[in-house]
Amino acid sequence: MPRFRSQCFRVVAPLLVLSPTLLAQQAPGDTGRLVQRVIVERHDVYDSLEATRWTRRIANQLHVRTRQRVVERELLLREGDMLDSARAAETGRNLRRLQVFRDVAVDTSADGRTVRVITKDGWTTRPYATFRSTGGQRLFSIGVLETNFLGLAATLDARYVQDPDRSLLRFAFRAPRVVNNQVTPSMFYNRLSDGYSYGGAIEKPFFSLSSRNAVLASFLDFRGRVLRFRDGTLSATDSLNRRFTIGAISASHALRASPRGYLRLGAMAQVRRDDFVPRGVPATFARTTTGALTTFLDVSNADFLLTRNFRMMGQPEDVDLSTTFRVGVAVAPAALGYPRTGVGPVLSARTGVRIPHGFAQVIGRANGLLSGGVLDSGTANLSGSLVLQPGRRHLLVAFSMFGWDHNAYPGEEFDLGLSRGPRAFALHSFTGDRQRYSMLEYRYTVLPDFLGSFAAGVAAFAETGGAWYQGSRPRDGQDAGVGLRFAPIRSAGTVGATRLDLVRRFATDRLPGGWLVVLGTGFTFDGLR
């Protein structure tokens, strides 16, 4: 039976347990006072006191400041509303989520009746000149990314990417809430050296924790080559042509909703075509079209931590410590193209906790499809993070995760190396339907504000991880080293610090040990699934 997996991850993210007591734990946040005035203050990349150098003045002139209406549409407190600290905090998170500001503050005046929203724009035009290297392998990209086009918080992305497998030319566009201040369209086109893909979505999302309804319609089409790797060989052991098309629509309604949590009911329907032909065989694809339905229930007790110097350096970041559960059921009926009807759970859970000088998170996801009482396909992931910040310049991050897959589609197996997992190993060093990865990194920020534009630090780390197929010997690798960290503090977005590491790789059955210089961005666990 063909494997079922929902592609609308924003709709069908799995869940473990449903606890009806979470919403009952919410504490009231109203102060009993009405908002009499809302003041919005917008600042440029460099404000008037900072723009003393000609280079900074030119930067301000080249940058289009975020428009007033973009800020105002994210406000959750209006004149005449009851003053609520939770809504004020969520307003700040909504604005930071746009990824166009380097700092946001939502304050009330001394009389408790005026809400003052202060936004400081970040530099959003980022030329692409990225480079990642592990030994003899290289991945690079050139292009430009603009996340605040014309001050509208719209994203334009044009880039060329070259990795050891293929090259890619990408164009993408997204404009949040551009239609009637509610609807967000997005689209992309990828021209690959061995194929193409394109797609788009129209979405009316939940604008806040208190929102009642959300709708999403999406489409994706891919035609190209799928490479498969095994046992650490850096050359593909198998190559397939794939024709993949999927369309989906989903809707969710909040049965209960407030700034402190929600209870949401939703459903998703998808139609999917997925065909594979071995390379060398004429690509006359048969049509394998299927349909599936999913229903789910979400419950969340909202809890967010505002911190700095975690993924970025010097800028505020929202960390989601909410206790959130999703439980759902996926149905793949024989009447919609499957050989026989399958039913399975869609589950996920996440929670976090504040600890002295830091926080901890645990996230779990699982889904599967059973047919005739036998597991036909499924996947599961469990990860945990511990973050300690004993001082503003200090950061200690411990991360560990485990993954399991059964009957994965070709090319969708776990795959570690180069830009994901142990950083000193080449692309496709570890592949399979089982994976594990752990890392420990300490960072010290030496220069938190260099020339008012950059931050720099040093780091030490150790990591281990790998992937393998069920029934074979577990394969993993280890490395450790030291490095430098750099980050612009005037830019917007969530791009992590740039890494330049000197790494000692320990030998495996495929790769020798030795010292390497590795260049990358962000934490090595950010791209794991």
Coordinates of C-alpha atoms in Angstrom, one line a residue:
M1 CA 0.0 0.0 0.0
P2 CA 1.5 3.4 -0.9
R3 CA 2.7 5.4 2.1
F4 CA 0.5 8.1 3.4
R5 CA 2.1 11.3 4.8
S6 CA 0.4 14.7 5.0
Q7 CA 2.4 17.5 3.4
C8 CA 0.6 20.3 5.1
F9 CA 2.7 20.4 8.1
R10 CA 1.2 23.6 9.5
V11 CA -2.2 21.8 9.5
V12 CA -1.3 18.2 10.3
A13 CA 1.5 18.5 12.9
P14 CA 0.9 15.3 15.1
L15 CA 0.2 15.2 18.9
L16 CA 0.3 12.9 22.0
V17 CA -2.1 13.7 24.8
L18 CA -5.1 16.0 25.3
S19 CA -5.4 17.6 28.8
P20 CA -8.6 19.6 29.3
T21 CA -7.2 21.0 32.6
L22 CA -4.8 23.3 30.7
L23 CA -7.3 26.0 29.7
A24 CA -8.7 25.9 33.3
Q25 CA -5.3 27.0 34.6
Q26 CA -5.4 30.3 32.9
A27 CA -5.2 33.4 35.1
P28 CA -7.1 36.5 34.3
G29 CA -4.9 39.3 32.9
D30 CA -7.3 42.3 32.7
T31 CA -6.4 45.2 34.8
G32 CA -9.9 46.7 35.0
R33 CA -8.7 49.8 33.0
L34 CA -9.7 50.8 29.5
V35 CA -7.1 51.7 26.8
Q36 CA -7.6 55.4 26.1
R37 CA -4.8 55.9 23.6
V38 CA -2.5 53.8 21.4
I39 CA 0.7 55.4 20.2
V40 CA 2.9 53.8 17.5
E41 CA 6.5 55.0 17.3
R42 CA 8.5 53.7 14.3
H43 CA 12.3 54.0 14.1
D44 CA 14.7 53.3 11.3
V45 CA 17.7 51.0 11.3
Y46 CA 19.6 53.7 13.0
D47 CA 17.6 56.3 14.9
S48 CA 18.4 60.0 14.9
L49 CA 20.9 59.8 17.7
E50 CA 22.8 56.9 16.1
A51 CA 22.8 58.1 12.5
T52 CA 25.9 60.3 13.0
R53 CA 28.1 58.6 10.4
W54 CA 27.5 59.0 6.7
T55 CA 27.4 55.2 6.2
R56 CA 24.5 54.9 8.7
R57 CA 22.6 57.8 7.0
I58 CA 23.0 56.1 3.7
A59 CA 21.7 52.8 5.2
N60 CA 18.6 54.6 6.5
Q61 CA 18.0 56.2 3.1
L62 CA 18.3 52.9 1.2
H63 CA 16.0 51.2 3.7
V64 CA 12.2 51.6 3.4
R65 CA 10.8 51.9 6.9
T66 CA 8.0 49.5 7.8
R67 CA 4.7 51.2 7.1
Q68 CA 2.4 52.4 9.9
R69 CA -0.5 50.2 8.7
V70 CA 1.7 47.1 8.9
V71 CA 2.4 47.8 12.5
E72 CA -1.2 48.7 13.3
R73 CA -2.7 45.6 11.8
E74 CA -0.7 43.4 14.3
L75 CA -2.0 45.3 17.4
L76 CA -4.2 43.3 19.7
L77 CA -5.1 46.3 21.9
R78 CA -7.2 49.2 20.6
E79 CA -8.8 52.2 22.1
G80 CA -11.7 51.2 24.3
D81 CA -10.3 47.7 24.9
M82 CA -9.7 46.4 28.4
L83 CA -6.0 46.7 29.2
D84 CA -4.5 43.2 29.2
S85 CA -0.8 42.4 29.7
A86 CA -1.1 39.1 27.9
R87 CA -2.5 40.8 24.8
A88 CA 0.3 43.4 25.0
A89 CA 2.9 40.7 25.2
E90 CA 1.3 38.8 22.2
T91 CA 1.4 42.1 20.2
G92 CA 5.1 42.2 20.6
R93 CA 5.5 38.6 19.5
N94 CA 3.3 39.2 16.5
L95 CA 5.5 42.1 15.4
R96 CA 8.7 40.2 16.0
R97 CA 7.3 37.3 14.0
L98 CA 7.2 39.5 10.9
Q99 CA 11.0 39.3 10.9
V100 CA 11.4 43.0 9.9
F101 CA 12.3 44.5 13.3
R102 CA 15.5 44.3 15.3
D103 CA 13.6 45.3 18.4
V104 CA 10.0 45.8 19.6
A105 CA 8.6 47.1 22.8
V106 CA 5.0 47.3 23.9
D107 CA 4.6 49.4 27.1
T108 CA 1.9 51.1 29.1
S109 CA 2.4 54.6 30.5
A110 CA 2.4 55.4 34.2
D111 CA -1.4 56.0 34.2
G112 CA -2.0 52.5 32.8
R113 CA -4.3 53.8 30.1
T114 CA -1.9 54.4 27.2
V115 CA -0.3 51.7 25.1
R116 CA 3.0 52.7 23.5
V117 CA 4.3 50.5 20.7
I118 CA 7.9 51.1 19.7
T119 CA 9.4 49.3 16.7
K120 CA 13.0 49.5 15.5
D121 CA 13.5 48.4 12.0
G122 CA 16.2 45.9 11.1
W123 CA 18.2 45.8 7.8
T124 CA 16.1 43.4 5.7
T125 CA 17.9 43.4 2.3
R126 CA 20.4 40.6 2.6
P127 CA 22.6 39.8 -0.3
Y128 CA 23.2 36.0 -0.5
A129 CA 26.8 35.0 -0.4
T130 CA 26.5 31.9 1.9
F131 CA 29.1 29.2 1.9
R132 CA 29.3 25.9 3.8
S133 CA 32.2 23.6 3.7
T134 CA 33.1 20.3 5.3
G135 CA 36.4 19.0 4.1
G136 CA 36.3 18.6 0.3
Q137 CA 32.5 19.2 0.0
R138 CA 31.0 22.7 -0.5
L139 CA 27.6 24.2 -0.6
F140 CA 27.2 27.8 -1.7
S141 CA 24.5 30.2 -2.7
I142 CA 24.3 33.7 -4.2
G143 CA 21.3 36.0 -4.5
V144 CA 19.2 38.4 -2.5
L145 CA 16.5 38.1 0.1
E146 CA 14.3 41.0 1.0
T147 CA 11.9 40.5 3.9
N148 CA 10.3 44.0 4.0
F149 CA 9.7 44.8 0.4
L150 CA 8.4 48.4 0.1
G151 CA 7.9 48.5 3.9
L152 CA 5.0 46.0 3.6
A153 CA 6.7 43.0 5.4
A154 CA 6.5 41.1 2.1
T155 CA 9.3 38.7 1.2
L156 CA 11.1 38.4 -2.1
D157 CA 13.7 35.6 -2.5
A158 CA 15.9 35.1 -5.5
R159 CA 19.0 32.8 -5.2
Y160 CA 21.2 30.3 -6.9
V161 CA 22.4 27.3 -4.8
Q162 CA 25.0 24.7 -5.7
D163 CA 25.5 21.6 -3.5
P164 CA 27.3 18.3 -4.2
D165 CA 24.0 16.8 -5.7
R166 CA 22.5 19.5 -7.9
S167 CA 22.1 23.2 -8.6
L168 CA 19.0 25.2 -7.9
L169 CA 17.6 28.6 -9.1
R170 CA 14.9 29.8 -6.8
F171 CA 12.3 32.6 -6.9
A172 CA 9.8 33.1 -4.1
F173 CA 7.3 35.7 -2.9
R174 CA 5.1 36.0 0.2
A175 CA 2.9 38.9 1.3
P176 CA 1.4 38.6 4.8
R177 CA -2.2 39.8 5.2
V178 CA -2.0 41.8 1.9
V179 CA -5.6 41.0 0.9
N180 CA -8.2 42.7 3.0
N181 CA -5.7 42.8 5.9
Q182 CA -6.4 39.1 6.4
V183 CA -5.3 36.9 3.5
T184 CA -1.7 35.9 2.9
P185 CA -0.7 34.6 -0.6
S186 CA 2.7 32.9 -1.3
M187 CA 4.3 31.2 -4.2
F188 CA 7.7 29.8 -5.3
Y189 CA 9.4 28.3 -8.3
N190 CA 12.6 26.2 -8.2
R191 CA 14.5 25.4 -11.4
L192 CA 16.8 22.4 -10.6
S193 CA 19.6 21.1 -12.7
D194 CA 17.6 17.8 -12.8
G195 CA 14.0 19.0 -12.6
Y196 CA 11.7 21.7 -11.3
S197 CA 9.2 22.4 -8.6
Y198 CA 6.6 25.1 -8.0
G199 CA 3.7 25.8 -5.7
G200 CA 1.8 28.3 -3.7
A201 CA -0.7 28.9 -0.9
I202 CA -3.5 31.2 0.1
E203 CA -4.0 31.4 3.8
K204 CA -6.1 33.1 6.4
P205 CA -4.2 32.2 9.6
F206 CA -4.9 32.5 13.3
F207 CA -3.8 36.1 13.8
S208 CA -3.6 35.6 17.6
L209 CA -4.2 33.1 20.3
S210 CA -7.7 34.6 20.6
S211 CA -8.5 34.1 16.9
R212 CA -11.5 31.9 16.1
N213 CA -10.9 30.6 12.5
A214 CA -8.2 29.8 10.1
V215 CA -8.2 28.5 6.5
L216 CA -5.4 27.3 4.2
A217 CA -5.3 26.1 0.6
S218 CA -2.0 24.9 -0.9
F219 CA -0.5 23.3 -4.0
L220 CA 2.8 21.8 -4.9
D221 CA 4.2 20.2 -8.0
F222 CA 7.6 18.5 -8.4
R223 CA 9.3 16.7 -11.3
G224 CA 12.9 15.6 -11.0
R225 CA 15.4 13.2 -9.8
V226 CA 15.5 11.4 -6.4
L227 CA 18.9 10.2 -5.1
R228 CA 19.3 7.5 -2.5
F229 CA 22.3 6.9 -0.4
R230 CA 23.3 4.0 2.0
D231 CA 26.0 3.1 4.5
G232 CA 27.9 6.3 4.2
T233 CA 28.8 6.0 0.5
L234 CA 29.0 9.5 -1.0
S235 CA 27.8 8.3 -4.4
A236 CA 24.1 7.5 -4.9
T237 CA 23.3 3.8 -4.7
D238 CA 20.0 4.4 -6.4
S239 CA 18.4 7.1 -8.6
L240 CA 14.7 7.5 -9.5
N241 CA 12.6 10.0 -11.5
R242 CA 9.7 11.3 -9.4
R243 CA 6.5 13.0 -10.4
F244 CA 4.8 14.4 -7.3
T245 CA 1.7 16.7 -7.1
I246 CA -0.4 17.5 -4.0
G247 CA -3.2 19.9 -3.3
A248 CA -4.7 20.4 0.2
I249 CA -7.2 22.5 2.0
S250 CA -7.7 22.8 5.7
A251 CA -9.9 24.7 8.1
S252 CA -9.7 25.1 11.9
H253 CA -12.1 26.6 14.5
A254 CA -11.3 27.6 18.1
L255 CA -13.9 26.2 20.5
R256 CA -12.2 28.2 23.2
A257 CA -9.6 31.0 22.7
S258 CA -7.9 33.6 24.8
P259 CA -4.5 35.2 25.1
R260 CA -3.6 32.4 27.5
G261 CA -4.5 29.4 25.4
Y262 CA -7.0 27.7 23.1
L263 CA -8.9 24.6 22.2
R264 CA -9.2 24.2 18.4
L265 CA -10.9 21.7 16.1
G266 CA -9.8 21.2 12.5
A267 CA -9.9 19.1 9.4
M268 CA -7.7 18.7 6.3
A269 CA -8.4 17.0 2.9
Q270 CA -5.7 16.3 0.4
V271 CA -5.4 14.9 -3.1
R272 CA -2.0 13.5 -4.1
R273 CA -0.2 12.1 -7.1
D274 CA 3.2 10.4 -6.5
D275 CA 4.9 8.2 -9.1
F276 CA 8.5 6.9 -9.2
V277 CA 10.3 5.5 -12.3
P278 CA 13.9 4.1 -12.1
R279 CA 16.5 6.1 -13.9
G280 CA 17.2 4.8 -17.4
V281 CA 13.6 3.7 -17.9
P282 CA 11.6 6.0 -20.2
A283 CA 9.8 8.4 -17.9
T284 CA 6.2 7.5 -18.8
F285 CA 4.6 7.9 -15.4
A286 CA 1.6 6.0 -14.5
R287 CA -1.0 8.0 -12.6
T288 CA -1.2 7.0 -8.9
T289 CA -3.7 9.4 -7.4
T290 CA -4.9 9.2 -3.8
G291 CA -7.0 11.2 -1.4
A292 CA -6.9 11.4 2.4
L293 CA -8.7 13.1 5.2
T294 CA -7.5 14.2 8.6
T295 CA -9.3 15.6 11.7
F296 CA -7.5 16.9 14.7
L297 CA -8.0 18.6 18.1
D298 CA -5.4 21.1 19.5
V299 CA -5.1 22.4 23.1
S300 CA -2.5 24.8 24.3
N301 CA -1.6 26.6 27.5
A302 CA 0.4 29.6 26.2
D303 CA 3.8 30.4 27.7
F304 CA 6.5 32.4 25.9
L305 CA 9.9 33.5 27.1
L306 CA 11.6 36.7 25.8
T307 CA 15.3 36.2 25.7
R308 CA 18.5 37.3 23.9
N309 CA 21.7 35.8 22.5
F310 CA 20.3 32.4 21.8
R311 CA 20.0 31.7 18.1
M312 CA 20.8 35.3 17.2
M313 CA 23.2 37.6 19.0
G314 CA 22.1 40.8 20.7
Q315 CA 18.5 40.7 19.5
P316 CA 15.3 39.7 21.3
E317 CA 13.9 36.3 20.6
D318 CA 10.6 34.7 21.6
V319 CA 11.0 31.1 22.8
D320 CA 7.8 29.0 22.9
L321 CA 7.5 27.2 26.2
S322 CA 3.8 26.5 25.8
T323 CA 2.3 23.1 26.7
T324 CA 0.6 22.1 23.5
F325 CA -1.0 18.9 22.4
R326 CA -2.6 17.7 19.2
V327 CA -4.5 14.5 18.7
G328 CA -5.9 13.5 15.4
V329 CA -7.0 10.7 13.1
A330 CA -5.9 10.2 9.4
V331 CA -8.0 8.2 7.0
A332 CA -6.8 6.9 3.7
P333 CA -9.9 5.3 2.1
A334 CA -9.8 2.7 -0.6
A335 CA -12.5 4.7 -2.4
L336 CA -10.0 7.5 -2.8
G337 CA -7.3 5.5 -4.6
Y338 CA -5.6 3.4 -1.9
P339 CA -5.4 -0.4 -2.4
R340 CA -7.1 -0.8 0.9
T341 CA -8.4 1.6 3.6
G342 CA -6.0 2.7 6.3
V343 CA -6.5 4.6 9.5
G344 CA -3.9 5.9 11.9
P345 CA -3.1 8.4 14.6
V346 CA -1.7 11.9 14.2
L347 CA -0.1 12.9 17.4
S348 CA 2.3 15.6 18.8
A349 CA 3.2 17.3 22.0
R350 CA 5.5 20.0 23.2
T351 CA 6.2 21.7 26.5
G352 CA 8.8 23.9 28.1
V353 CA 9.8 25.1 31.5
R354 CA 11.8 28.0 32.9
I355 CA 14.8 27.1 35.0
P356 CA 17.3 29.3 36.8
H357 CA 19.2 31.2 34.1
G358 CA 17.6 29.4 31.2
F359 CA 14.9 27.1 30.0
A360 CA 14.3 23.5 28.8
Q361 CA 12.0 22.1 26.0
V362 CA 10.7 18.7 24.9
I363 CA 9.0 18.1 21.6
G364 CA 7.5 14.8 20.3
R365 CA 5.7 13.9 17.1
A366 CA 4.3 10.7 15.7
N367 CA 2.0 9.5 13.0
G368 CA 1.2 6.3 11.4
L369 CA -1.2 4.4 9.1
L370 CA -2.6 1.0 9.9
S371 CA -4.2 -1.3 7.4
G372 CA -5.7 -4.6 8.4
G373 CA -4.3 -4.2 11.9
V374 CA -0.7 -3.9 10.5
L375 CA 1.5 -0.8 10.5
D376 CA 1.8 0.3 6.9
S377 CA 3.9 3.4 7.4
G378 CA 4.8 5.8 10.2
T379 CA 7.3 8.3 11.6
A380 CA 8.2 9.6 15.0
N381 CA 10.6 12.1 16.5
L382 CA 11.6 13.1 20.0
S383 CA 13.9 15.9 20.9
G384 CA 14.9 17.8 24.0
S385 CA 16.9 21.1 24.6
L386 CA 18.5 22.6 27.6
V387 CA 19.6 26.3 27.4
L388 CA 21.5 28.0 30.2
Q389 CA 22.5 31.7 30.2
P390 CA 24.2 32.4 33.5
G391 CA 25.2 35.8 32.1
R392 CA 24.3 38.0 29.2
R393 CA 27.5 37.0 27.3
H394 CA 27.4 33.3 28.2
L395 CA 25.3 30.6 26.5
L396 CA 25.4 26.8 27.0
V397 CA 23.1 24.7 24.7
A398 CA 22.6 20.9 25.1
F399 CA 20.4 19.2 22.5
S400 CA 19.5 15.6 21.8
M401 CA 17.0 13.9 19.4
F402 CA 15.9 10.5 18.1
G403 CA 14.0 9.7 15.0
W404 CA 12.2 6.6 13.7
D405 CA 10.7 6.0 10.2
H406 CA 8.9 3.0 8.7
N407 CA 8.4 2.6 4.9
A408 CA 9.6 6.1 4.0
Y409 CA 9.2 7.4 0.5
P410 CA 12.4 7.2 -1.6
G411 CA 14.5 10.3 -0.8
E412 CA 12.7 11.1 2.4
E413 CA 14.9 9.0 4.7
F414 CA 16.9 10.6 7.5
D415 CA 20.1 12.2 6.0
L416 CA 22.8 13.8 8.1
G417 CA 26.0 15.5 7.0
L418 CA 27.4 18.8 5.7
S419 CA 24.6 21.2 6.9
R420 CA 22.7 18.9 9.3
G421 CA 23.9 16.9 12.3
P422 CA 27.7 16.4 13.0
R423 CA 29.3 19.3 11.2
A424 CA 32.6 17.6 10.2
F425 CA 31.0 15.0 8.0
A426 CA 30.2 15.1 4.3
L427 CA 26.7 15.2 2.8
H428 CA 24.9 11.9 3.0
S429 CA 27.5 10.5 5.5
F430 CA 24.6 9.0 7.5
T431 CA 21.3 7.9 6.0
G432 CA 18.5 5.5 7.0
D433 CA 15.2 5.1 8.8
R434 CA 16.7 5.5 12.3
Q435 CA 18.6 8.5 13.5
R436 CA 20.0 10.0 16.7
Y437 CA 22.0 13.2 17.3
S438 CA 23.3 15.0 20.4
M439 CA 25.4 18.1 20.8
L440 CA 26.8 20.4 23.5
E441 CA 28.0 23.9 22.7
Y442 CA 29.3 26.8 24.9
R443 CA 29.5 30.3 23.5
Y444 CA 31.0 33.5 24.9
T445 CA 30.2 36.8 23.3
V446 CA 33.4 38.8 23.3
L447 CA 32.1 41.8 21.4
P448 CA 28.4 42.4 22.0
D449 CA 28.2 45.7 20.1
F450 CA 31.1 46.2 17.7
L451 CA 30.8 49.6 15.9
G452 CA 27.1 49.5 16.7
S453 CA 26.4 46.9 14.0
F454 CA 28.0 43.5 14.8
A455 CA 28.5 41.0 17.6
A456 CA 31.3 38.4 17.8
G457 CA 32.1 35.6 20.1
V458 CA 34.0 32.3 20.6
A459 CA 32.6 28.8 21.0
A460 CA 33.6 25.3 22.0
F461 CA 31.5 22.2 21.1
A462 CA 31.2 18.4 20.9
E463 CA 28.6 16.3 19.0
T464 CA 27.7 12.8 18.0
G465 CA 25.1 11.5 15.7
G466 CA 24.2 9.3 12.8
A467 CA 21.5 7.4 10.8
W468 CA 21.1 3.8 9.7
Y469 CA 18.5 1.3 8.4
Q470 CA 16.6 -1.1 10.6
G471 CA 18.4 -4.4 10.8
S472 CA 21.8 -3.0 10.1
R473 CA 24.5 -1.9 12.5
P474 CA 24.0 1.6 13.9
R475 CA 26.3 4.1 12.2
D476 CA 27.3 7.4 13.7
G477 CA 30.2 9.8 14.0
Q478 CA 31.7 12.2 16.5
D479 CA 33.5 15.5 16.3
A480 CA 34.6 18.3 18.6
G481 CA 36.3 21.7 18.2
V482 CA 36.4 25.4 18.7
G483 CA 35.2 28.3 16.6
L484 CA 34.2 31.9 16.0
R485 CA 30.7 33.3 15.9
F486 CA 29.6 36.5 14.0
A487 CA 26.2 38.2 13.7
P488 CA 24.9 41.5 12.5
I489 CA 22.8 43.1 15.3
R490 CA 21.1 45.6 13.0
S491 CA 19.5 43.0 10.7
A492 CA 16.0 41.6 11.1
G493 CA 14.9 38.0 10.9
T494 CA 15.8 34.8 12.7
V495 CA 19.0 33.8 10.8
G496 CA 21.5 32.4 13.4
A497 CA 25.1 33.4 13.9
T498 CA 27.7 32.5 11.3
R499 CA 30.0 29.7 12.4
L500 CA 33.7 29.4 11.5
D501 CA 34.9 26.2 13.2
L502 CA 38.1 24.3 13.6
V503 CA 36.9 20.7 14.0
R504 CA 38.5 17.4 14.9
R505 CA 36.6 14.6 13.2
F506 CA 37.0 11.1 14.6
A507 CA 37.4 8.3 12.1
T508 CA 34.4 6.2 11.0
D509 CA 34.2 3.1 8.7
R510 CA 34.0 5.5 5.7
L511 CA 35.8 8.7 6.5
P512 CA 39.3 9.1 8.1
G513 CA 39.8 11.3 11.2
G514 CA 41.6 14.6 11.0
W515 CA 41.2 18.4 11.4
L516 CA 38.8 20.4 9.2
V517 CA 37.7 24.0 8.8
V518 CA 33.9 24.1 8.7
L519 CA 31.8 27.2 7.8
G520 CA 28.0 27.4 8.4
T521 CA 25.1 29.3 9.9
G522 CA 23.0 28.7 13.0
F523 CA 22.9 25.6 15.2
T524 CA 23.6 22.2 13.5
F525 CA 20.3 20.8 14.8
D526 CA 18.2 23.5 13.2
G527 CA 17.6 21.6 9.9
L528 CA 16.9 18.2 11.5
R529 CA 13.4 16.6 11.2

